[in-house]
Short mmCIF file of C-alpha atoms in Angstrom, two decimals:
data_model
loop_
_atom_site.label_atom_id
_atom_site.label_comp_id
_atom_site.label_asym_id
_atom_site.label_seq_id
_atom_site.Cartn_x
_atom_site.Cartn_y
_atom_site.Cartn_z
CA UNK V 210 -12.39 3.26 -13.72
CA UNK V 211 -9.32 4.12 -15.73
CA UNK V 212 -6.57 1.51 -15.83
CA UNK V 213 -2.78 1.57 -15.69
CA UNK V 214 0.02 -0.87 -16.41
CA UNK V 215 2.63 -1.39 -13.71
CA UNK V 216 5.84 -0.53 -15.54
CA UNK V 217 6.73 -2.94 -18.33
CA UNK V 218 5.28 -5.95 -16.56
CA UNK V 219 2.07 -6.01 -18.58
CA UNK V 220 0.14 -6.19 -15.31
CA UNK V 221 -2.89 -3.95 -15.84
CA UNK V 222 -4.77 -2.65 -12.81
CA UNK V 223 -7.32 0.00 -11.90
CA UNK V 224 -5.68 3.43 -11.64
CA UNK V 225 -6.60 3.49 -7.96
CA UNK V 226 -6.35 0.25 -6.03
CA UNK V 227 -7.80 -0.75 -2.68
CA UNK V 228 -5.53 -1.32 0.29
CA UNK V 229 -7.43 -3.77 2.46
CA UNK V 230 -5.25 -3.89 5.60
CA UNK V 231 -7.40 -1.48 7.58
CA UNK V 232 -10.41 -3.74 7.36
CA UNK V 233 -8.68 -6.20 9.68
CA UNK V 234 -5.58 -4.62 11.15
CA UNK V 235 -4.00 -1.43 12.40
CA UNK V 236 -7.01 0.91 12.35
CA UNK V 237 -9.04 -0.28 15.32
CA UNK V 238 -10.83 -3.56 15.92
CA UNK V 239 -11.53 -5.55 12.75
CA UNK V 240 -14.59 -4.44 10.83
CA UNK V 241 -17.65 -6.63 10.47
CA UNK V 242 -16.87 -9.29 7.85
CA UNK V 243 -20.32 -9.20 6.31
CA UNK V 244 -20.09 -5.45 5.85
CA UNK V 245 -16.58 -5.69 4.40
CA UNK V 246 -17.68 -8.46 2.05
CA UNK V 247 -20.41 -6.17 0.76
CA UNK V 248 -17.94 -3.29 0.49
CA UNK V 249 -15.49 -5.37 -1.54
CA UNK V 250 -18.29 -6.32 -3.92
CA UNK V 251 -19.21 -2.63 -4.24
CA UNK V 252 -15.58 -1.86 -5.00
CA UNK V 253 -15.51 -4.36 -7.83
CA UNK V 254 -18.81 -3.07 -9.20
CA UNK V 255 -17.53 0.50 -9.36
CA UNK V 256 -14.32 -0.47 -11.16
CA UNK V 257 -11.67 -1.42 -8.63
CA UNK V 258 -9.64 -4.35 -9.96
CA UNK V 259 -6.53 -4.13 -7.75
CA UNK V 260 -6.80 -5.46 -4.19
CA UNK V 261 -3.88 -5.48 -1.74
CA UNK V 262 -3.41 -7.58 1.40
CA UNK V 263 -0.67 -9.46 3.30
CA UNK V 264 -0.38 -12.64 5.31
CA UNK V 265 0.18 -10.68 8.56
CA UNK V 266 -2.86 -8.39 8.39
CA UNK V 267 -4.91 -9.63 11.28
CA UNK V 268 -5.13 -9.83 15.07
CA UNK V 269 -3.48 -12.08 17.68
CA UNK V 270 -6.63 -14.25 17.67
CA UNK V 271 -7.03 -14.20 13.87
CA UNK V 272 -3.53 -13.49 12.50
CA UNK V 273 -4.49 -14.00 8.82
CA UNK V 274 -7.91 -12.37 8.98
CA UNK V 275 -7.48 -10.10 5.97
CA UNK V 276 -6.40 -12.78 3.51
CA UNK V 277 -9.26 -14.98 4.69
CA UNK V 278 -11.71 -12.10 4.23
CA UNK V 279 -10.53 -11.37 0.69
CA UNK V 280 -10.39 -15.02 -0.26
CA UNK V 281 -14.08 -15.46 0.47
CA UNK V 282 -15.34 -12.02 -0.56
CA UNK V 283 -13.50 -11.79 -3.90
CA UNK V 284 -14.05 -15.37 -4.99
CA UNK V 285 -16.97 -14.45 -7.32
CA UNK V 286 -14.72 -11.98 -9.17
CA UNK V 287 -11.39 -13.79 -8.94
CA UNK V 288 -10.80 -14.10 -12.68
CA UNK V 289 -11.43 -10.37 -13.22
CA UNK V 290 -9.20 -8.84 -10.56
CA UNK V 291 -5.53 -8.50 -9.64
CA UNK V 292 -4.85 -9.87 -6.18
CA UNK V 293 -1.66 -8.85 -4.37
CA UNK V 294 -0.33 -10.21 -1.10
CA UNK V 295 2.98 -10.23 0.76
CA UNK V 296 5.38 -12.57 2.53
CA UNK V 297 8.38 -12.32 4.77
CA UNK V 298 7.30 -10.74 8.08
CA UNK V 299 6.08 -11.74 11.50
CA UNK V 300 5.32 -9.53 14.51
CA UNK V 301 7.75 -9.47 17.41
CA UNK V 302 5.03 -8.98 20.03
CA UNK V 303 1.58 -8.96 18.42
CA UNK V 304 -0.30 -8.67 21.72
CA UNK V 305 1.38 -5.37 22.66
CA UNK V 306 0.13 -1.94 21.61
CA UNK V 307 1.07 -1.19 18.01
CA UNK V 308 2.83 -0.42 15.81
CA UNK V 309 4.62 -3.70 16.42
CA UNK V 310 8.26 -4.39 15.66
CA UNK V 311 8.63 -6.63 12.61
CA UNK V 312 10.83 -9.69 12.17
CA UNK V 313 11.87 -10.32 8.54
CA UNK V 314 12.35 -13.80 7.12
CA UNK V 315 12.76 -14.24 3.38
CA UNK V 316 14.46 -17.62 3.39
CA UNK V 317 13.35 -19.82 0.49
CA UNK V 318 11.75 -22.34 2.85
CA UNK V 319 9.71 -19.63 4.54
CA UNK V 320 8.66 -18.14 1.20
CA UNK V 321 7.44 -21.51 -0.04
CA UNK V 322 5.49 -22.18 3.14
CA UNK V 323 4.01 -18.68 2.98
CA UNK V 324 2.87 -18.88 -0.62
CA UNK V 325 1.09 -22.19 -0.07
CA UNK V 326 -0.68 -20.84 3.01
CA UNK V 327 -1.69 -17.63 1.22
CA UNK V 328 -3.00 -19.54 -1.79
CA UNK V 329 -5.21 -21.58 0.53
CA UNK V 330 -6.51 -18.57 2.46
CA UNK V 331 -7.11 -16.56 -0.73
CA UNK V 332 -8.93 -19.53 -2.29
CA UNK V 333 -6.98 -19.29 -5.51
CA UNK V 334 -4.45 -21.28 -7.52
CA UNK V 335 -2.20 -18.29 -8.20
CA UNK V 336 -1.27 -14.90 -6.78
CA UNK V 337 -1.14 -12.12 -9.35
CA UNK V 338 1.45 -9.99 -7.54
CA UNK V 339 3.52 -11.37 -4.67
CA UNK V 340 5.57 -8.86 -2.67
CA UNK V 341 8.52 -9.30 -0.40
CA UNK V 342 7.06 -7.32 2.50
CA UNK V 343 10.38 -6.00 3.81
CA UNK V 344 14.03 -6.64 2.99
CA UNK V 345 15.61 -9.41 5.05
CA UNK V 346 19.28 -8.51 5.68
CA UNK V 347 20.07 -12.20 6.18
CA UNK V 348 19.02 -13.19 2.63
CA UNK V 349 20.51 -11.74 -0.54
CA UNK V 350 18.21 -10.25 -3.19
CA UNK V 351 19.52 -12.82 -5.66
CA UNK V 352 18.27 -15.69 -3.50
CA UNK V 353 14.85 -14.07 -3.06
CA UNK V 354 14.57 -13.31 -6.80
CA UNK V 355 15.59 -16.84 -7.73
CA UNK V 356 12.84 -18.21 -5.47
CA UNK V 357 10.35 -15.85 -7.14
CA UNK V 358 11.48 -17.07 -10.56
CA UNK V 359 10.80 -20.64 -9.49
CA UNK V 360 7.33 -19.76 -8.21
CA UNK V 361 6.55 -18.02 -11.50
CA UNK V 362 7.67 -21.06 -13.48
CA UNK V 363 5.45 -23.23 -11.27
CA UNK V 364 2.46 -20.93 -11.88
CA UNK V 365 1.96 -20.18 -8.19
CA UNK V 366 2.58 -16.46 -8.75
CA UNK V 367 2.42 -14.38 -11.94
CA UNK V 368 4.52 -11.35 -10.93
CA UNK V 369 6.55 -10.26 -7.96
CA UNK V 370 7.42 -7.04 -6.21
CA UNK V 371 9.32 -5.58 -3.29
CA UNK V 372 8.06 -3.31 -0.53
CA UNK V 373 10.36 -0.67 1.00
CA UNK V 374 13.28 -1.49 -1.27
CA UNK V 375 16.51 0.35 -1.95
CA UNK V 376 18.01 1.04 -5.37
CA UNK V 377 20.84 -1.46 -4.93
CA UNK V 378 18.54 -4.22 -3.71
CA UNK V 379 16.09 -3.58 -6.55
CA UNK V 380 18.76 -3.64 -9.24
CA UNK V 381 20.30 -6.87 -7.96
CA UNK V 382 16.92 -8.60 -7.66
CA UNK V 383 15.69 -7.33 -11.02
CA UNK V 384 18.71 -8.82 -12.82
CA UNK V 385 17.72 -12.29 -11.63
CA UNK V 386 13.94 -12.05 -12.03
CA UNK V 387 12.25 -8.88 -13.37
CA UNK V 388 10.38 -6.97 -10.67
CA UNK V 389 6.89 -5.82 -11.66
CA UNK V 390 6.32 -3.27 -8.90
CA UNK V 391 7.81 -1.59 -5.89
CA UNK V 392 5.37 -0.83 -3.10
CA UNK V 393 6.57 1.99 -0.87
CA UNK V 394 5.06 4.54 1.47
CA UNK V 395 4.32 7.73 -0.49
CA UNK V 396 2.27 10.84 0.13
CA UNK V 397 2.61 14.62 0.21
CA UNK V 398 4.10 14.12 3.68
CA UNK V 399 6.34 11.17 2.81
CA UNK V 400 8.34 11.88 -0.36
CA UNK V 401 11.67 10.25 0.45
CA UNK V 402 11.21 7.51 -2.16
CA UNK V 403 10.99 9.98 -5.05
CA UNK V 404 14.74 9.48 -5.47
CA UNK V 405 13.92 5.97 -6.69
CA UNK V 406 11.65 7.17 -9.51
CA UNK V 407 14.37 7.51 -12.20
CA UNK V 408 15.48 3.95 -11.45
CA UNK V 409 11.92 2.65 -11.79
CA UNK V 410 11.61 4.49 -15.10
CA UNK V 411 14.89 3.00 -16.31
CA UNK V 412 14.00 -0.56 -15.30
CA UNK V 413 10.33 -0.41 -16.28
CA UNK V 414 9.07 -1.12 -12.76
CA UNK V 415 5.73 0.15 -11.48
CA UNK V 416 5.26 2.04 -8.21
CA UNK V 417 2.41 1.21 -5.84
CA UNK V 418 1.93 3.90 -3.21
CA UNK V 419 0.69 2.76 0.18
CA UNK V 420 -0.51 5.22 2.84
CA UNK V 421 -1.04 7.78 0.02
CA UNK V 422 -3.14 9.99 2.31
CA UNK V 423 -0.59 9.92 5.15
CA UNK V 424 -2.72 7.35 6.98
CA UNK V 425 -5.80 9.47 6.41
CA UNK V 426 -4.58 12.86 7.61
CA UNK V 427 -4.73 14.35 4.10
CA UNK V 428 -8.40 13.44 3.80
CA UNK V 429 -9.25 16.44 5.95
CA UNK V 430 -11.46 14.27 8.14
CA UNK V 431 -9.45 14.52 11.37
CA UNK V 432 -8.92 17.16 14.05
CA UNK V 433 -6.94 17.51 17.30
CA UNK V 434 -9.99 16.22 19.14
CA UNK V 435 -9.72 12.76 17.61
CA UNK V 436 -8.49 10.04 19.98
CA UNK V 437 -7.39 6.56 18.90
CA UNK V 438 -7.24 3.31 20.87
CA UNK V 439 -3.55 2.56 21.42
CA UNK V 440 -4.27 -1.17 21.75
CA UNK V 441 -5.70 -1.58 18.25
CA UNK V 442 -5.11 1.59 16.27
CA UNK V 443 -1.67 2.56 14.94
CA UNK V 444 -2.76 6.18 14.57
CA UNK V 445 -2.46 6.57 18.34
CA UNK V 446 1.33 6.40 17.90
CA UNK V 447 1.65 8.26 14.59
CA UNK V 448 3.31 11.67 14.91
CA UNK V 449 1.05 13.37 12.34
CA UNK V 450 -1.97 12.76 14.61
CA UNK V 451 -0.49 14.32 17.74
CA UNK V 452 -2.50 17.29 18.95
CA UNK V 453 0.36 19.72 18.32
CA UNK V 454 0.92 18.41 14.78
CA UNK V 455 -2.25 19.95 13.42
CA UNK V 456 -0.79 23.43 13.93
CA UNK V 457 2.47 22.35 12.30
CA UNK V 458 0.53 21.01 9.33
CA UNK V 459 -1.72 24.04 8.92
CA UNK V 460 -0.05 25.19 5.68
CA UNK V 461 -0.10 21.71 4.20
CA UNK V 462 -3.78 21.16 4.93
CA UNK V 463 -4.58 24.66 3.67
CA UNK V 464 -2.77 23.91 0.41
CA UNK V 465 -4.73 20.69 -0.07
CA UNK V 466 -8.01 22.45 0.72
CA UNK V 467 -7.24 25.23 -1.78
CA UNK V 468 -6.40 22.71 -4.49
CA UNK V 469 -9.59 20.82 -3.77
CA UNK V 470 -11.65 23.97 -4.15
CA UNK V 471 -9.90 24.91 -7.40
CA UNK V 472 -10.42 21.46 -8.89
CA UNK V 473 -13.96 20.99 -7.54
CA UNK V 474 -12.70 17.90 -5.78
CA UNK V 475 -12.10 16.70 -2.23
CA UNK V 476 -8.82 16.86 -0.28
CA UNK V 477 -8.37 13.11 -0.70
CA UNK V 478 -8.92 13.31 -4.44
CA UNK V 479 -6.36 16.04 -5.05
CA UNK V 480 -3.85 14.29 -2.78
CA UNK V 481 -4.19 11.15 -4.90
CA UNK V 482 -4.36 13.05 -8.20
CA UNK V 483 -1.05 14.73 -7.36
CA UNK V 484 0.75 11.38 -7.56
CA UNK V 485 -1.38 9.95 -10.36
CA UNK V 486 -0.41 12.90 -12.55
CA UNK V 487 3.31 12.50 -11.88
CA UNK V 488 3.84 9.25 -13.79
CA UNK V 489 1.52 6.81 -15.59
CA UNK V 490 3.05 3.88 -13.70
CA UNK V 491 2.14 5.12 -10.19
CA UNK V 492 -0.89 3.47 -8.58
CA UNK V 493 -2.05 4.52 -5.10
CA UNK V 494 -3.85 2.03 -2.87
CA UNK V 495 -5.78 4.01 -0.24
CA UNK V 496 -7.75 1.97 2.24
CA UNK V 497 -11.21 2.45 3.66
CA UNK V 498 -14.09 0.77 5.45
CA UNK V 499 -16.71 3.14 4.05
CA UNK V 500 -18.61 3.19 0.76
CA UNK V 501 -18.51 6.99 0.50
CA UNK V 502 -14.71 6.98 0.73
CA UNK V 503 -14.50 4.17 -1.80
CA UNK V 504 -16.42 6.34 -4.27
CA UNK V 505 -14.40 9.41 -3.37
CA UNK V 506 -11.02 7.74 -3.86
CA UNK V 507 -11.87 6.23 -7.22
CA UNK V 508 -12.88 9.69 -8.41
CA UNK V 509 -9.30 10.88 -8.02
CA UNK V 510 -8.48 9.30 -11.39
CA UNK V 511 -10.67 11.94 -13.05
CA UNK V 512 -8.94 14.91 -11.37
CA UNK V 513 -6.31 16.30 -13.72
CA UNK V 514 -3.28 18.34 -12.74
CA UNK V 515 -0.95 19.73 -15.39
CA UNK V 516 2.83 19.14 -15.18
CA UNK V 517 3.20 22.80 -14.16
CA UNK V 518 0.65 22.38 -11.38
CA UNK V 519 2.40 19.26 -10.10
CA UNK V 520 5.73 21.08 -10.14
CA UNK V 521 4.24 24.03 -8.24
CA UNK V 522 2.81 21.68 -5.63
CA UNK V 523 6.17 19.94 -5.26
CA UNK V 524 7.93 23.26 -4.78
CA UNK V 525 5.40 24.33 -2.17
CA UNK V 526 5.74 21.02 -0.30
CA UNK V 527 9.53 21.22 -0.33
CA UNK V 528 9.48 24.70 1.19
CA UNK V 529 6.80 23.94 3.74
CA UNK V 530 7.07 23.24 7.45
CA UNK V 531 5.16 20.14 8.49
CA UNK V 532 5.16 17.64 11.31
CA UNK V 533 6.90 14.30 11.30
CA UNK V 534 4.92 11.53 9.63
CA UNK V 535 4.81 7.84 10.48
CA UNK V 536 7.55 6.09 8.52
CA UNK V 537 6.84 2.45 9.31
CA UNK V 538 7.33 -0.10 12.06
CA UNK V 539 10.82 -0.96 13.22
CA UNK V 540 12.55 -4.07 11.91
CA UNK V 541 14.02 -6.47 14.45
CA UNK V 542 16.44 -9.05 13.13
CA UNK V 543 16.87 -12.32 14.99
CA UNK V 544 20.33 -13.18 16.30
#
């Protein structure tokens, strides 16, 4: 596996990381832990060194299932991987059908309680990359960054990042404690964060792309016949998976298929290669429960697109009609 450095942080990770949420949360009932433990070991063996989770990835009965899974499964490789987790969110109504509204809380007391709990569940004495999961409008970025600086001095975390940040929030936080990475939704269907790229370049901050395959749609593995369980699977509520959306996305999927054929690759691989070839500090973190997809996604790092090809793809995407795409769960602030 090729490696990349997240901005100027010095944090070196595999060029493609593994988003682990779907093993426990959001994509149906949690997968078998024994099978996922074996899959995580396979991932390490084939070169994945960057594993992403969060304290809220779980179920109502096992709310921290994903961190607990990774803590046990990755323990044999802990000193050879980069482990990322997140703080600052709870679900408004976790027993309802998803996606659930999210309640942000980035108060220093909550952050400190969260980091201690995550360290215990992850069976480690430090977190390599600790993200603020969403911006909390009740807490200034300076206060959050100062708390991160304290945790770094204490050795509890090595680097910190922000998920779904704005330029102003990032700049203010970065002045207090340098941000290693921003983790935002990014795919051929969700390009609204590209406006942040010049700022990341200026500040030397890496970009970690979650949902890089538009929650799997760009893999080419779905059709209008697919039905998802609304109680456990967020895709049931995602606009790109509505029956009528497949017709709207015909040109997009045809473009991806044509690129895949030209590059002797798969749709997933060219979708990931498109962002990998934009900037050396972009790292996608597709998720999977399947060994074949694990192998497929890691192969994207070997698919090369020239700057001209990337520009042509961007132009085609900008001119293309496509359906709406899921943009994230709603935030609900407490009065």
